[in-house]
Structures are given as C-alpha cells and as structure tokens.
Amino acid sequence: GQNIDQPTEMTATEGAIVQINCTYQTSGFNGLFWYQQHAGEAPTFLSYNVLDGLEEKGRFSSFLSRSKGYSYLLLKELQMKDSASYLCAVMDSNYQLIWGAGTKLIIKP
Amino acid sequence: GAVVSQHPSWVICKSGTSVKIECRSLDFQATTMFWYRQFPKQSLMLMATSNEGSKATYEQGVEKDKFLINHASLTLSTLTVTSAHPEDSSFYICSAQDREHSPLHFGNGTRLTVT
C-alpha cells in the first residue's frame, strides 16, 4: 500500500528553527509537495521537490532524498503566524497525489 | 497567477436539501479539477476527479449519486451535495492545476453545516 508518515504535532519557539520530517512509500514517484494549512482554511502551496537536494525559498526550505523515501521541511526564524498544519504529499506513478495526515506546528512565544 | 475561486465560503442547510458548490479557475484553464473533503483534525480526502467534458472519477466509498459533479467548462466545476444529511457536514475544498503535473492550487473551501 501507499503510505506517507509525518509527525502528528510539533512545538517550537518563536525565532527558532524547526524541521518537519516526512517519509513515504508509494507506487512510483513524480514529486513531493509541501502545503501549509491554517485552521479552517484551505491548503496553500509551499514547495515542490522532484530531484534530490535542498530547495530554499525564503525562510522555508525543503529537502528530498528519493533513495531514502524521505523529505523534510525546514522553517527558520519562526513567527507566530507559522502556527499551522503542514501537509506532505507525494505524486505517484499515476500522477495521483497521496497525502500525509499533516503535522500541526505550535509556535510558542 | 493560478487563482482558484470557490463559492460559497460557508453554507448552512436543512437536512434533505441540496447544496451546490462552485469552483472556478480565474486565470487559467483547468481540464482537471479535484474535490476534497476534510473533517475536523483529519487530513484531506480526495472525493473525485472532475474532468472537463466527461464524467467525474469518484474515489472508492464516495457515492456518485449523492455528490454530483459537473465540469461544464475549462474554468468551472460544481459539486452538488444532494439530500444532505448532518453527517455530510464538512469542509469541502476544490483544487486545480494550471498545467499537467504541476502543484495543486486550492480554492478557499466551503464549510457545509447540515442541520
């Protein structure tokens, strides 16, 4: 079966750095996405990785290792507004998106 | 670019009535749109894939006669929840891609409450 694992909840301090991990087992691989979802709102796109390595976009970076079936989202200089759920999703060989359950990130002052 | 508009944002209806939710791609054409449902504190669940000019493809366990999907044009897909019941109360979200295999762009979602 296809499976995406990410921690259910994480807590971090304002101004700090946090890394949210995602491991996956899917039928094929055509890219991995990270989305941010604030409570009661729709997800918004953060990043897309299809090749191994680190993609940096401002305070957010995303890393992919295809051989390990592993990705992480790195958030730097955390702000209170970063409190949200972060969803990892993998596009399989049929170009279908397989979603993780999301990681709820709580930022404390 | 790649803006998806969803309407209404929230709706309250009585049990047994039908509710229509619209999803529009504002600045691009979407041959495929996706409809998701999300219950509180749960992940997104794909309900169906809406294809312009053809029948939608429903995920296992989703009743196609209850959740009617129409993709009449390259910029509009509608989801109609027929004979709604309280257990249909949920957050419904549509999404679309501006090109094949690109990231999904989501509408703002519709919170449906059935009383």
PDB file of C-alpha atoms in Angstrom, chain B residues 13-65:
ATOM      1  CA  CYS B  13     -28.803  23.966   5.063  1.00  0.00           C
ATOM      2  CA  LYS B  14     -31.565  21.773   6.346  1.00  0.00           C
ATOM      3  CA  SER B  15     -31.414  18.019   6.173  1.00  0.00           C
ATOM      4  CA  GLY B  16     -32.827  16.706   2.918  1.00  0.00           C
ATOM      5  CA  THR B  17     -31.997  19.752   0.821  1.00  0.00           C
ATOM      6  CA  SER B  18     -29.314  20.059  -1.841  1.00  0.00           C
ATOM      7  CA  VAL B  19     -26.351  22.388  -1.900  1.00  0.00           C
ATOM      8  CA  LYS B  20     -24.255  23.423  -4.892  1.00  0.00           C
ATOM      9  CA  ILE B  21     -20.629  24.481  -4.550  1.00  0.00           C
ATOM     10  CA  GLU B  22     -18.817  26.211  -7.403  1.00  0.00           C
ATOM     11  CA  CYS B  23     -15.137  26.087  -8.187  1.00  0.00           C
ATOM     12  CA  ARG B  24     -13.623  28.402 -10.773  1.00  0.00           C
ATOM     13  CA  SER B  25     -10.132  28.792 -12.135  1.00  0.00           C
ATOM     14  CA  LEU B  26      -9.825  32.539 -12.612  1.00  0.00           C
ATOM     15  CA  ASP B  27      -6.709  32.989 -14.689  1.00  0.00           C
ATOM     16  CA  PHE B  28      -6.083  29.631 -16.266  1.00  0.00           C
ATOM     17  CA  GLN B  29      -7.907  26.769 -17.881  1.00  0.00           C
ATOM     18  CA  ALA B  30      -8.207  23.586 -15.877  1.00  0.00           C
ATOM     19  CA  THR B  31      -9.056  20.412 -17.709  1.00  0.00           C
ATOM     20  CA  THR B  32      -8.994  18.627 -14.378  1.00  0.00           C
ATOM     21  CA  MET B  33     -10.248  19.762 -11.002  1.00  0.00           C
ATOM     22  CA  PHE B  34     -10.221  17.832  -7.761  1.00  0.00           C
ATOM     23  CA  TRP B  35     -12.762  17.796  -4.969  1.00  0.00           C
ATOM     24  CA  TYR B  36     -11.662  17.085  -1.419  1.00  0.00           C
ATOM     25  CA  ARG B  37     -13.442  16.742   1.890  1.00  0.00           C
ATOM     26  CA  GLN B  38     -11.847  17.343   5.249  1.00  0.00           C
ATOM     27  CA  PHE B  39     -13.352  16.511   8.610  1.00  0.00           C
ATOM     28  CA  PRO B  40     -12.052  18.313  11.709  1.00  0.00           C
ATOM     29  CA  LYS B  41      -8.499  17.420  12.630  1.00  0.00           C
ATOM     30  CA  GLN B  42      -8.247  14.972   9.742  1.00  0.00           C
ATOM     31  CA  SER B  43      -6.328  15.016   6.502  1.00  0.00           C
ATOM     32  CA  LEU B  44      -7.694  15.863   3.096  1.00  0.00           C
ATOM     33  CA  MET B  45      -9.684  13.070   1.499  1.00  0.00           C
ATOM     34  CA  LEU B  46      -9.986  13.067  -2.266  1.00  0.00           C
ATOM     35  CA  MET B  47     -13.610  12.596  -3.247  1.00  0.00           C
ATOM     36  CA  ALA B  48     -13.449  12.768  -7.004  1.00  0.00           C
ATOM     37  CA  THR B  49     -11.536  13.987 -10.002  1.00  0.00           C
ATOM     38  CA  SER B  50     -13.552  16.226 -12.280  1.00  0.00           C
ATOM     39  CA  ASN B  51     -12.731  16.139 -15.981  1.00  0.00           C
ATOM     40  CA  GLU B  52     -13.990  18.764 -18.390  1.00  0.00           C
ATOM     41  CA  GLY B  53     -16.493  17.326 -20.803  1.00  0.00           C
ATOM     42  CA  SER B  54     -16.655  13.871 -19.264  1.00  0.00           C
ATOM     43  CA  LYS B  55     -17.873  12.079 -16.186  1.00  0.00           C
ATOM     44  CA  ALA B  56     -16.075  12.535 -12.921  1.00  0.00           C
ATOM     45  CA  THR B  57     -13.964   9.758 -11.449  1.00  0.00           C
ATOM     46  CA  TYR B  58     -15.029   9.006  -7.901  1.00  0.00           C
ATOM     47  CA  GLU B  59     -12.891   7.547  -5.154  1.00  0.00           C
ATOM     48  CA  GLN B  60     -13.922   4.341  -3.503  1.00  0.00           C
ATOM     49  CA  GLY B  61     -16.651   4.850  -0.960  1.00  0.00           C
ATOM     50  CA  VAL B  62     -17.893   8.145  -2.402  1.00  0.00           C
ATOM     51  CA  GLU B  63     -21.474   7.976  -3.649  1.00  0.00           C
ATOM     52  CA  LYS B  64     -21.627   9.461  -7.114  1.00  0.00           C
ATOM     53  CA  ASP B  65     -25.395   9.868  -6.950  1.00  0.00           C
TER      54      ASP B  65
END
